[in-house]
Short mmCIF file of C-alpha atoms in Angstrom, two decimals:
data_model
loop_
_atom_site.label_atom_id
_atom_site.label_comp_id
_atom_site.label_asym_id
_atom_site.label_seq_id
_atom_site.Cartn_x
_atom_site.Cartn_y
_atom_site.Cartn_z
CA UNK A 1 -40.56 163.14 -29.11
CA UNK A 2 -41.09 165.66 -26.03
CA UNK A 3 -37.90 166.47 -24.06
CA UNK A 4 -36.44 168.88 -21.76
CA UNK A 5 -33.12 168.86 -20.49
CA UNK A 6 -31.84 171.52 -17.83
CA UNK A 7 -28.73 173.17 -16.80
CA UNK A 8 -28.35 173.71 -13.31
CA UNK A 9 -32.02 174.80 -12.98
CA UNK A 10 -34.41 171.60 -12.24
CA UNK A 11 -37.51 171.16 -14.23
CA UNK A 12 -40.49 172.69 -12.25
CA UNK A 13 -43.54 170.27 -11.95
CA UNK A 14 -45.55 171.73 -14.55
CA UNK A 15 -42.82 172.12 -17.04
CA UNK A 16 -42.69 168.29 -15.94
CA UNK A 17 -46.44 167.45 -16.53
CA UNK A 18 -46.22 169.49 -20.04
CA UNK A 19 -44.08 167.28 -21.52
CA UNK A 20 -45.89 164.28 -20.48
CA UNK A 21 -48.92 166.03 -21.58
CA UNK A 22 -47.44 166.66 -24.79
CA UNK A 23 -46.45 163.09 -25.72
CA UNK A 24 -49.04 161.44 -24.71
CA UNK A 25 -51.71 164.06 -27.03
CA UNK A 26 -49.69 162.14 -29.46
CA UNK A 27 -51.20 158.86 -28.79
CA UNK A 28 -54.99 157.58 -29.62
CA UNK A 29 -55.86 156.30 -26.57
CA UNK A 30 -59.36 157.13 -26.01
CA UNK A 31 -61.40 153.90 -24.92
CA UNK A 32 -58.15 152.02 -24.84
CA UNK A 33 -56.58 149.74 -21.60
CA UNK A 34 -53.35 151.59 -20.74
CA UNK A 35 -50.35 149.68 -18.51
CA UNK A 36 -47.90 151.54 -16.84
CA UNK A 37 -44.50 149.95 -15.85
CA UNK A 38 -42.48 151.36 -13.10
CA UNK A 39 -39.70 150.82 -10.92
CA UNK A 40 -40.43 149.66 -6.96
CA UNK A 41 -38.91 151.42 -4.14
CA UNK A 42 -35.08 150.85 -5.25
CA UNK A 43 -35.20 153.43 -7.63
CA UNK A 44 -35.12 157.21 -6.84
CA UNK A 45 -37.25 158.94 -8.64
CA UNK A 46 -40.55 160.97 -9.02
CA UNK A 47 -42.55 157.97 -9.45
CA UNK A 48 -45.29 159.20 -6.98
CA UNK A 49 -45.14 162.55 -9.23
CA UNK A 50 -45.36 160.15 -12.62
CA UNK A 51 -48.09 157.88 -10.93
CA UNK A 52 -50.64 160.67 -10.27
CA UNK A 53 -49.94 162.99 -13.70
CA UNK A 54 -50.48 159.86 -15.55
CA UNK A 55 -53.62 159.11 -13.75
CA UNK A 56 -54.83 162.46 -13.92
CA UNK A 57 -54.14 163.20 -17.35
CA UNK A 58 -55.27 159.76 -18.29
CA UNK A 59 -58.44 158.30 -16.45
CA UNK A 60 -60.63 160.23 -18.17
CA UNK A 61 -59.63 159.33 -21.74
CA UNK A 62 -59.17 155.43 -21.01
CA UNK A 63 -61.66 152.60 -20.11
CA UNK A 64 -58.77 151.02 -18.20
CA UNK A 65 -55.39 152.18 -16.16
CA UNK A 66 -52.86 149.79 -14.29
CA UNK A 67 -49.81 150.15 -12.96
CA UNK A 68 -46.85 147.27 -12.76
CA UNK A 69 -44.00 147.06 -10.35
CA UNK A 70 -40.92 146.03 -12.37
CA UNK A 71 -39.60 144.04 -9.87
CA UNK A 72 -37.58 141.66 -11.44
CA UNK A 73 -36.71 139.31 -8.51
CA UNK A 74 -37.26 142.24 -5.75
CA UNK A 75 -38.99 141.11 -2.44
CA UNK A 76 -43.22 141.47 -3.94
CA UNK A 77 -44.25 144.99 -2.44
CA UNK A 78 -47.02 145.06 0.50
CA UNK A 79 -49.97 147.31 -0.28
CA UNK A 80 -48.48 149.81 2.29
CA UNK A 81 -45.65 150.29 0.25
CA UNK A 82 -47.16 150.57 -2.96
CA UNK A 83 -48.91 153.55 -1.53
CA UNK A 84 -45.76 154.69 -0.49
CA UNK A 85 -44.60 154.44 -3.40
CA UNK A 86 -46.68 156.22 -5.20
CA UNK A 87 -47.47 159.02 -2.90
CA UNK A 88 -50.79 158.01 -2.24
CA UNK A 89 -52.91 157.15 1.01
CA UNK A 90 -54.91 153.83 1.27
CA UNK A 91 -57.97 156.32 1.43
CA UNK A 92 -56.78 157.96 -1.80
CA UNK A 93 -56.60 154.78 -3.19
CA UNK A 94 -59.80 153.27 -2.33
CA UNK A 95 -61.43 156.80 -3.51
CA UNK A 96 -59.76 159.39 -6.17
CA UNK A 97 -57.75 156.22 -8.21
CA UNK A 98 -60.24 153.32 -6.88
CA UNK A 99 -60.03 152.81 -10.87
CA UNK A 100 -56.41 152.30 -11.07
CA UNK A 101 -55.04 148.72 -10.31
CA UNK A 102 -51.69 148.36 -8.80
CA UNK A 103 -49.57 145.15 -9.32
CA UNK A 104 -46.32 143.36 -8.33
CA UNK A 105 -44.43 141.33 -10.98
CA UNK A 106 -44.38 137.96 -10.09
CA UNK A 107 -41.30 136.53 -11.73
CA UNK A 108 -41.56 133.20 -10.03
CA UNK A 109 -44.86 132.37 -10.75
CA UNK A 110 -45.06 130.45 -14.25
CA UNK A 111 -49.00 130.66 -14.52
CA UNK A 112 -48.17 134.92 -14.84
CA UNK A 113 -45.55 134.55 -17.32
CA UNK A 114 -46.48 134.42 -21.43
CA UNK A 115 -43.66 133.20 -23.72
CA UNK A 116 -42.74 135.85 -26.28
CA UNK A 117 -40.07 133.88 -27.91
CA UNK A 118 -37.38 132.40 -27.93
CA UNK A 119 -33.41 133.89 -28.36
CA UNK A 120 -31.26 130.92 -30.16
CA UNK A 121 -28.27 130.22 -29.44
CA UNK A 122 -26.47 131.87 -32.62
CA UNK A 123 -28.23 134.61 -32.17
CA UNK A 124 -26.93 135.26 -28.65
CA UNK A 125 -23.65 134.34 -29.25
CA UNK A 126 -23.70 137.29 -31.55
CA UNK A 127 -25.51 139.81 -28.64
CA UNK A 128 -23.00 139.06 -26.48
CA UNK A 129 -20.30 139.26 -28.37
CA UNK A 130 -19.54 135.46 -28.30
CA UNK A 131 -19.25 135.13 -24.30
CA UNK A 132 -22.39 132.86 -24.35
CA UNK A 133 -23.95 130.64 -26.67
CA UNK A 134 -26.86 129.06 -25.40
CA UNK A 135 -30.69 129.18 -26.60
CA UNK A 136 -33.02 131.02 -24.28
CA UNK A 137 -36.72 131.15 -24.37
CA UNK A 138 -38.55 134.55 -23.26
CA UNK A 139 -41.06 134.84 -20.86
CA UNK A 140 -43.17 138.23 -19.90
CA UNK A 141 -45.29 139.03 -17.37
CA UNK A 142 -48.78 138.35 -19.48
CA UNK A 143 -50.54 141.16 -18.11
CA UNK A 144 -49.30 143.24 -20.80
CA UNK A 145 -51.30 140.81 -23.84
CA UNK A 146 -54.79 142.22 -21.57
CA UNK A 147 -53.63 146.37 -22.67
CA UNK A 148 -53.81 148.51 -26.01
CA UNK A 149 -50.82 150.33 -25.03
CA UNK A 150 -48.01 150.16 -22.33
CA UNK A 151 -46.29 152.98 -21.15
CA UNK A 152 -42.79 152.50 -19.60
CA UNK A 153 -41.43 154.94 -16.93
CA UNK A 154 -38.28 155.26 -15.21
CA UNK A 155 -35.04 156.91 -14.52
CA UNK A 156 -31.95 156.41 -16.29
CA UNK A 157 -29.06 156.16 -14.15
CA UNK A 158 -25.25 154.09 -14.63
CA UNK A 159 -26.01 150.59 -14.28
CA UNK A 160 -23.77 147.70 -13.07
CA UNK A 161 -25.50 144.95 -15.61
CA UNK A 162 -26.68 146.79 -18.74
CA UNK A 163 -25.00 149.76 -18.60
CA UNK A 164 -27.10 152.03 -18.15
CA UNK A 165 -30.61 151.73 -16.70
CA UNK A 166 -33.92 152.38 -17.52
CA UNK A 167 -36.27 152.02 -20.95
CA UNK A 168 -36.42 148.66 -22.38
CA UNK A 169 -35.22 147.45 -19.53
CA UNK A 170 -38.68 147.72 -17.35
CA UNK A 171 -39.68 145.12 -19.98
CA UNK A 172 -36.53 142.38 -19.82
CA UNK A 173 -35.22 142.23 -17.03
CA UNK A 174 -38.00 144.07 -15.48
CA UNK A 175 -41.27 142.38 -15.97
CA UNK A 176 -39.47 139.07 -17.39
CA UNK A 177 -39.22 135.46 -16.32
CA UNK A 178 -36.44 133.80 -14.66
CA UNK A 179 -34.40 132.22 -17.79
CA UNK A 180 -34.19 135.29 -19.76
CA UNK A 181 -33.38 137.50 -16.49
CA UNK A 182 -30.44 134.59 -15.14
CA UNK A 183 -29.06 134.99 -19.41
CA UNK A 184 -28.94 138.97 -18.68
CA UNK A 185 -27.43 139.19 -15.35
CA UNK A 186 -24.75 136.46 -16.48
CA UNK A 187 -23.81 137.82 -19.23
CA UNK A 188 -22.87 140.90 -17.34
CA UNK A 189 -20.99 139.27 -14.62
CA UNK A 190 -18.79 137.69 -17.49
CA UNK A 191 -18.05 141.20 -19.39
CA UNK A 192 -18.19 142.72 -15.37
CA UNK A 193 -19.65 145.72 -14.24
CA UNK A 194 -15.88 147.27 -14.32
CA UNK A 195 -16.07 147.48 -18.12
CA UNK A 196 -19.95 147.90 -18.33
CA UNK A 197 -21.22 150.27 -15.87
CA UNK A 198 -21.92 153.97 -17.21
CA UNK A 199 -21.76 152.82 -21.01
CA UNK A 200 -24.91 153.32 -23.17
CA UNK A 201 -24.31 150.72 -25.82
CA UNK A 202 -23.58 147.09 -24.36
CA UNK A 203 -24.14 143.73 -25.18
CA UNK A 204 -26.75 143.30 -22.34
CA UNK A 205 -28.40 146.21 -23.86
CA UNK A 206 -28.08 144.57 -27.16
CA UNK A 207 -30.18 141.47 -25.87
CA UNK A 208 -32.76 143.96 -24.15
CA UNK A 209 -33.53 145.52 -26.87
CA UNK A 210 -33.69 142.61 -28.80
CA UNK A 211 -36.57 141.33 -26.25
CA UNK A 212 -38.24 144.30 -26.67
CA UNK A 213 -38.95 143.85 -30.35
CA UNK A 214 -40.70 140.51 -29.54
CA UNK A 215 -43.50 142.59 -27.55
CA UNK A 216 -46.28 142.83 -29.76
CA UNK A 217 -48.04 146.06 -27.84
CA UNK A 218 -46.63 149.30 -28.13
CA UNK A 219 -45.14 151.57 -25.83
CA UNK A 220 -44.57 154.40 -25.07
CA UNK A 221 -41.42 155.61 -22.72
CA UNK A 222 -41.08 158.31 -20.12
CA UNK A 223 -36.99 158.60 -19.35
CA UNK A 224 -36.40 160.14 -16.20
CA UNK A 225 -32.99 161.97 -15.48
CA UNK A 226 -32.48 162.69 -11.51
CA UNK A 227 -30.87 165.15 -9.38
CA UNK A 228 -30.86 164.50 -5.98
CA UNK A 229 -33.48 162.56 -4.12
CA UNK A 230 -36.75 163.08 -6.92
CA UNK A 231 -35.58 166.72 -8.74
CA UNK A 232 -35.20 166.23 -12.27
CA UNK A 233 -33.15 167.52 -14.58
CA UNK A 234 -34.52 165.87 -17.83
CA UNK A 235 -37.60 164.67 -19.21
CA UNK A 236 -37.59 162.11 -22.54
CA UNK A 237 -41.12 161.29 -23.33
CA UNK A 238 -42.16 159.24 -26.55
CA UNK A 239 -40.39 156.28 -28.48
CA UNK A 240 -39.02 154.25 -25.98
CA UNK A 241 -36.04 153.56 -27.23
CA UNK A 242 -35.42 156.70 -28.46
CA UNK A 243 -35.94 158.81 -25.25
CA UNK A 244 -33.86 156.33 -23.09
CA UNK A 245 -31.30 157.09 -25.16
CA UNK A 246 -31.43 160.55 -24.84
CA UNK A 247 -31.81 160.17 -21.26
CA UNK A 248 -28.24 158.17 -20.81
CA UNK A 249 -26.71 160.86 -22.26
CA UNK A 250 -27.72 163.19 -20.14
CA UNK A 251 -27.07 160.89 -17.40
CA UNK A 252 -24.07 159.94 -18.62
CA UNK A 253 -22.77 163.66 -18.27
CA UNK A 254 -24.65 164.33 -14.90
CA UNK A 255 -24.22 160.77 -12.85
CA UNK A 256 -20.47 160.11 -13.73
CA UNK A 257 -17.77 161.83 -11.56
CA UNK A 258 -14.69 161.98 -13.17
CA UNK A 259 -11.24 161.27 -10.52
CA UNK A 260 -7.82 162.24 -11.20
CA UNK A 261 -6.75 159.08 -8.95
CA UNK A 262 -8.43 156.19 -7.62
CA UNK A 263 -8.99 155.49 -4.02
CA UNK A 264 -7.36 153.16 -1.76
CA UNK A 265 -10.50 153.20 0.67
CA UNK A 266 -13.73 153.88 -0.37
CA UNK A 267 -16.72 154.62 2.50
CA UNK A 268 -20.00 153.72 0.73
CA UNK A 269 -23.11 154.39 2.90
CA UNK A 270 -26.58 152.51 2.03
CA UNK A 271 -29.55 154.36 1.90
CA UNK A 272 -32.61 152.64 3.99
CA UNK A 273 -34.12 152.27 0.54
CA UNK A 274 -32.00 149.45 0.19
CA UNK A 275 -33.49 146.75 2.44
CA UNK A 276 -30.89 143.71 1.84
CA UNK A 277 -27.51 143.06 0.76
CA UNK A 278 -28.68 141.94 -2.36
CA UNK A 279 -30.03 145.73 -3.90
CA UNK A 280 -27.67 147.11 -1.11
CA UNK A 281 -24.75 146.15 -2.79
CA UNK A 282 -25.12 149.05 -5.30
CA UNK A 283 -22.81 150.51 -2.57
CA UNK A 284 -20.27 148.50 -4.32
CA UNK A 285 -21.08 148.84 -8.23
CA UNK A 286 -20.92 152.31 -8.02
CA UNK A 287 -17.57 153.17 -6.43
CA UNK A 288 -16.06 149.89 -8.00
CA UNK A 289 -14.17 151.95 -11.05
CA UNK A 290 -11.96 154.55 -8.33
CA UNK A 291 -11.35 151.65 -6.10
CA UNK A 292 -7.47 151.46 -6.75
CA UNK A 293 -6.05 147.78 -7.29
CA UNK A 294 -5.17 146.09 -3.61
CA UNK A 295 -8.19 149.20 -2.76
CA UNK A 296 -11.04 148.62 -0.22
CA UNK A 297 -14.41 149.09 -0.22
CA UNK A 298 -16.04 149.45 2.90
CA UNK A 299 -19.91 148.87 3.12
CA UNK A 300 -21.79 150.86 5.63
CA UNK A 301 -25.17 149.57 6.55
CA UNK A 302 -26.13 149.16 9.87
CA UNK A 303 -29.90 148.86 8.75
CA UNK A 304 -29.52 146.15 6.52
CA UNK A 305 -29.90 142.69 8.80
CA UNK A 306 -30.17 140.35 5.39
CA UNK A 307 -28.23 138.81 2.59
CA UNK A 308 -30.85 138.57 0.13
CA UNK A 309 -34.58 137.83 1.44
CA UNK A 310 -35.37 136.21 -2.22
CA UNK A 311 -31.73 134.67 -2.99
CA UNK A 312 -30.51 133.97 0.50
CA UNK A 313 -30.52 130.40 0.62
CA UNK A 314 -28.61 129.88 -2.59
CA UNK A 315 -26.21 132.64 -1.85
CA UNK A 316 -25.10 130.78 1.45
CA UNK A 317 -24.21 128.13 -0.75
CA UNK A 318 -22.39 129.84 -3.42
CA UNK A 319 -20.75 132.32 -1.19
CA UNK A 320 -18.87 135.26 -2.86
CA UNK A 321 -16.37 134.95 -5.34
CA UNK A 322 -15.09 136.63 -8.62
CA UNK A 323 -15.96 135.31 -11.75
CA UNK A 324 -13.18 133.48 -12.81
CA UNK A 325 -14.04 131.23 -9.33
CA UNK A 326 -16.76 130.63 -10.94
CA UNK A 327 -16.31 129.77 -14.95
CA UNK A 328 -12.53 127.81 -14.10
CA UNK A 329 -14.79 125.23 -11.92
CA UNK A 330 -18.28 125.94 -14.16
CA UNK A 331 -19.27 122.15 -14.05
CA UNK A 332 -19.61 123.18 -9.90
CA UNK A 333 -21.98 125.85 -10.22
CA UNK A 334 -23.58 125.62 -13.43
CA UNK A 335 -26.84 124.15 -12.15
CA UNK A 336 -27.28 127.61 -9.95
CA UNK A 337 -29.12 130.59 -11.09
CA UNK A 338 -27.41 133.37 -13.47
CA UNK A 339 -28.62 136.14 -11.47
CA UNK A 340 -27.53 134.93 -8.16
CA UNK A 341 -23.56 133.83 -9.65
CA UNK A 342 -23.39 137.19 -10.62
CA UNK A 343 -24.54 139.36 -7.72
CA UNK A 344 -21.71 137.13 -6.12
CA UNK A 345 -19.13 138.43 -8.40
CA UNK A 346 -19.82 141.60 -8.63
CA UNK A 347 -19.80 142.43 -4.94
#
């Protein structure tokens, strides 16, 4: 595996585009159809710096290059903003990577999804560490049965549900369908993101990476570590899970700010990447662990005019609640989606 890792000095683009370079010499993929799954626009990131080294390095070795928005249940991306995205102009597009496709997940739509398998119920009861016990079956976005390889990109940051971010985890919850992505995002509101966030090893993690050894292609992964808006200060390429893990490390020493006290008010300003309350509320995840007990949390977002634009109607019914509100009465709620109880709780 190709890595970097700096000190206080960033890695320079080219030092960047080596070690891509590198890992993927490793690979046969002449002739072959090549995937790429990223993040969408709620990640920060040098995804427009990823998008166009991979295409470079890689149109003229493969008879086929696509990209995939891991959405999960984000808003679908306009065209506009996949350019964005990606750093790209509509002209650039239509001309220098006219041969690269650009996608959206569609996580609603069963005729995209492809069961992989299905997770019984012992089996998860075991994953998570005996806070659920129910079978679920596994759906993935079936684009990625139509590619010889996949190669999954993106940063590795703390992370309210799994832990950390990143790897694996552009695959389930990612590119996944609903019952597998409600199971993960439960779970995690049950063990909360008080005891999960910033730790590597997790029982949602446990799950993902089960999920991951049900996809029959293989990947490659490219684990981003950020500094600041899109600088980066470590580079994992090769075995998926292998760089993640790397990656969270680094994170792990970088992204985590140590207190001698916790707060009693916390200010969190949204950026305008954040479009609703519903990826917004990262404001909260993240400060969550200084927020002193009796604390407050006070969200600053004048931009942000919506609760969720995918989960809105459900969250006016279920309102916001911790997660004892939830499993005391469960018979109440049970019929709503994982996903949206537990954005409730954990904000």
């Amino acid at each position: 595996m190709k890595a970097r890792r700096s000190g206080r000095k960033l890695l320079s683009k080219p030092q960047a585009r080596a070690i891509i370079e590198q890992a993927l010499k490793k690979v046969r993929l002449e002739g072959k159809r090549v995937l790429v799954v990223t993040p969408d626009c709620t990640r920060s990131g040098p995804t427009s710096f990823i998008f166009k080294t991979l295409s470079e390095l890689l149109l003229p070795r493969v008879s086929r290059l696509d990209f995939l928005i891991a959405l999960g249940t984000h808003q679908p991306m306009t065209r506009e903003a996949q350019n964005s995205l990606y750093g790209i102009s509509e002209a650039q597009r239509k001309g220098k990577f006219a041969r690269v496709g650009i996608y959206n997940h569609q996580w609603q739509s069963s005729e995209n999804l492809k069961e992989v398998g299905v997770l019984s119920a012992a089996e998860l009861e075991n994953l998570s560490q005996g806070m659920l016990k129910s079978e679920v079956r596994v759906a993935l976005n079936k684009m990625i049965f139509d590619y010889d390889q996949l190669i999954l990109y993106g940063p590795v940051f703390p992370h309210e549900v799994a832990g950390m971010s990143g790897g694996h985890k552009y695959l389930c919850p990612g590119i996944a369908g609903p019952d597998i992505i409600n199971f993960t995002h439960w779970l995690g509101a049950l063990l909360t993101s008080f005891e999960i966030i910033g730790k590597v090893d997790t029982p949602v993690r446990a799950v993902i990476e089960r999920v991951s050894r049900m996809v029959p292609v293989p990947a490659l992964g490219i684990s981003a570590v950020v500094s600041g808006e899109d600088g980066l200060a470590g580079l994992f390429a090769g075995k998926v899970y292998e760089s993640w893990k790397k990656a969270a490390a680094l994170s792990s020493r970088l992204h985590i700010r140590w207190v001698e006290k916790p707060f009693r008010l916390v200010i969190s300003v949204i950026p305008k990447m954040y479009e609703d309350m519903w990826t917004g509320a990262k404001g909260m995840y993240k400060v969550e662990p200084v927020v002193a007990d009796g604390g407050e949390v006070i969200i600053y977002a004048p931009h942000i005019r919506e609760i969720s634009y995918t989960h809105g109607k459900l969250l006016d019914q279920v309102g916001y609640h911790c997660r004892d509100y939830f499993v005391k009465q469960w018979d109440r709620v049970k019929d709503f989606p994982g996903g949206v109880l537990a954005h409730s709780t954990h904000l």
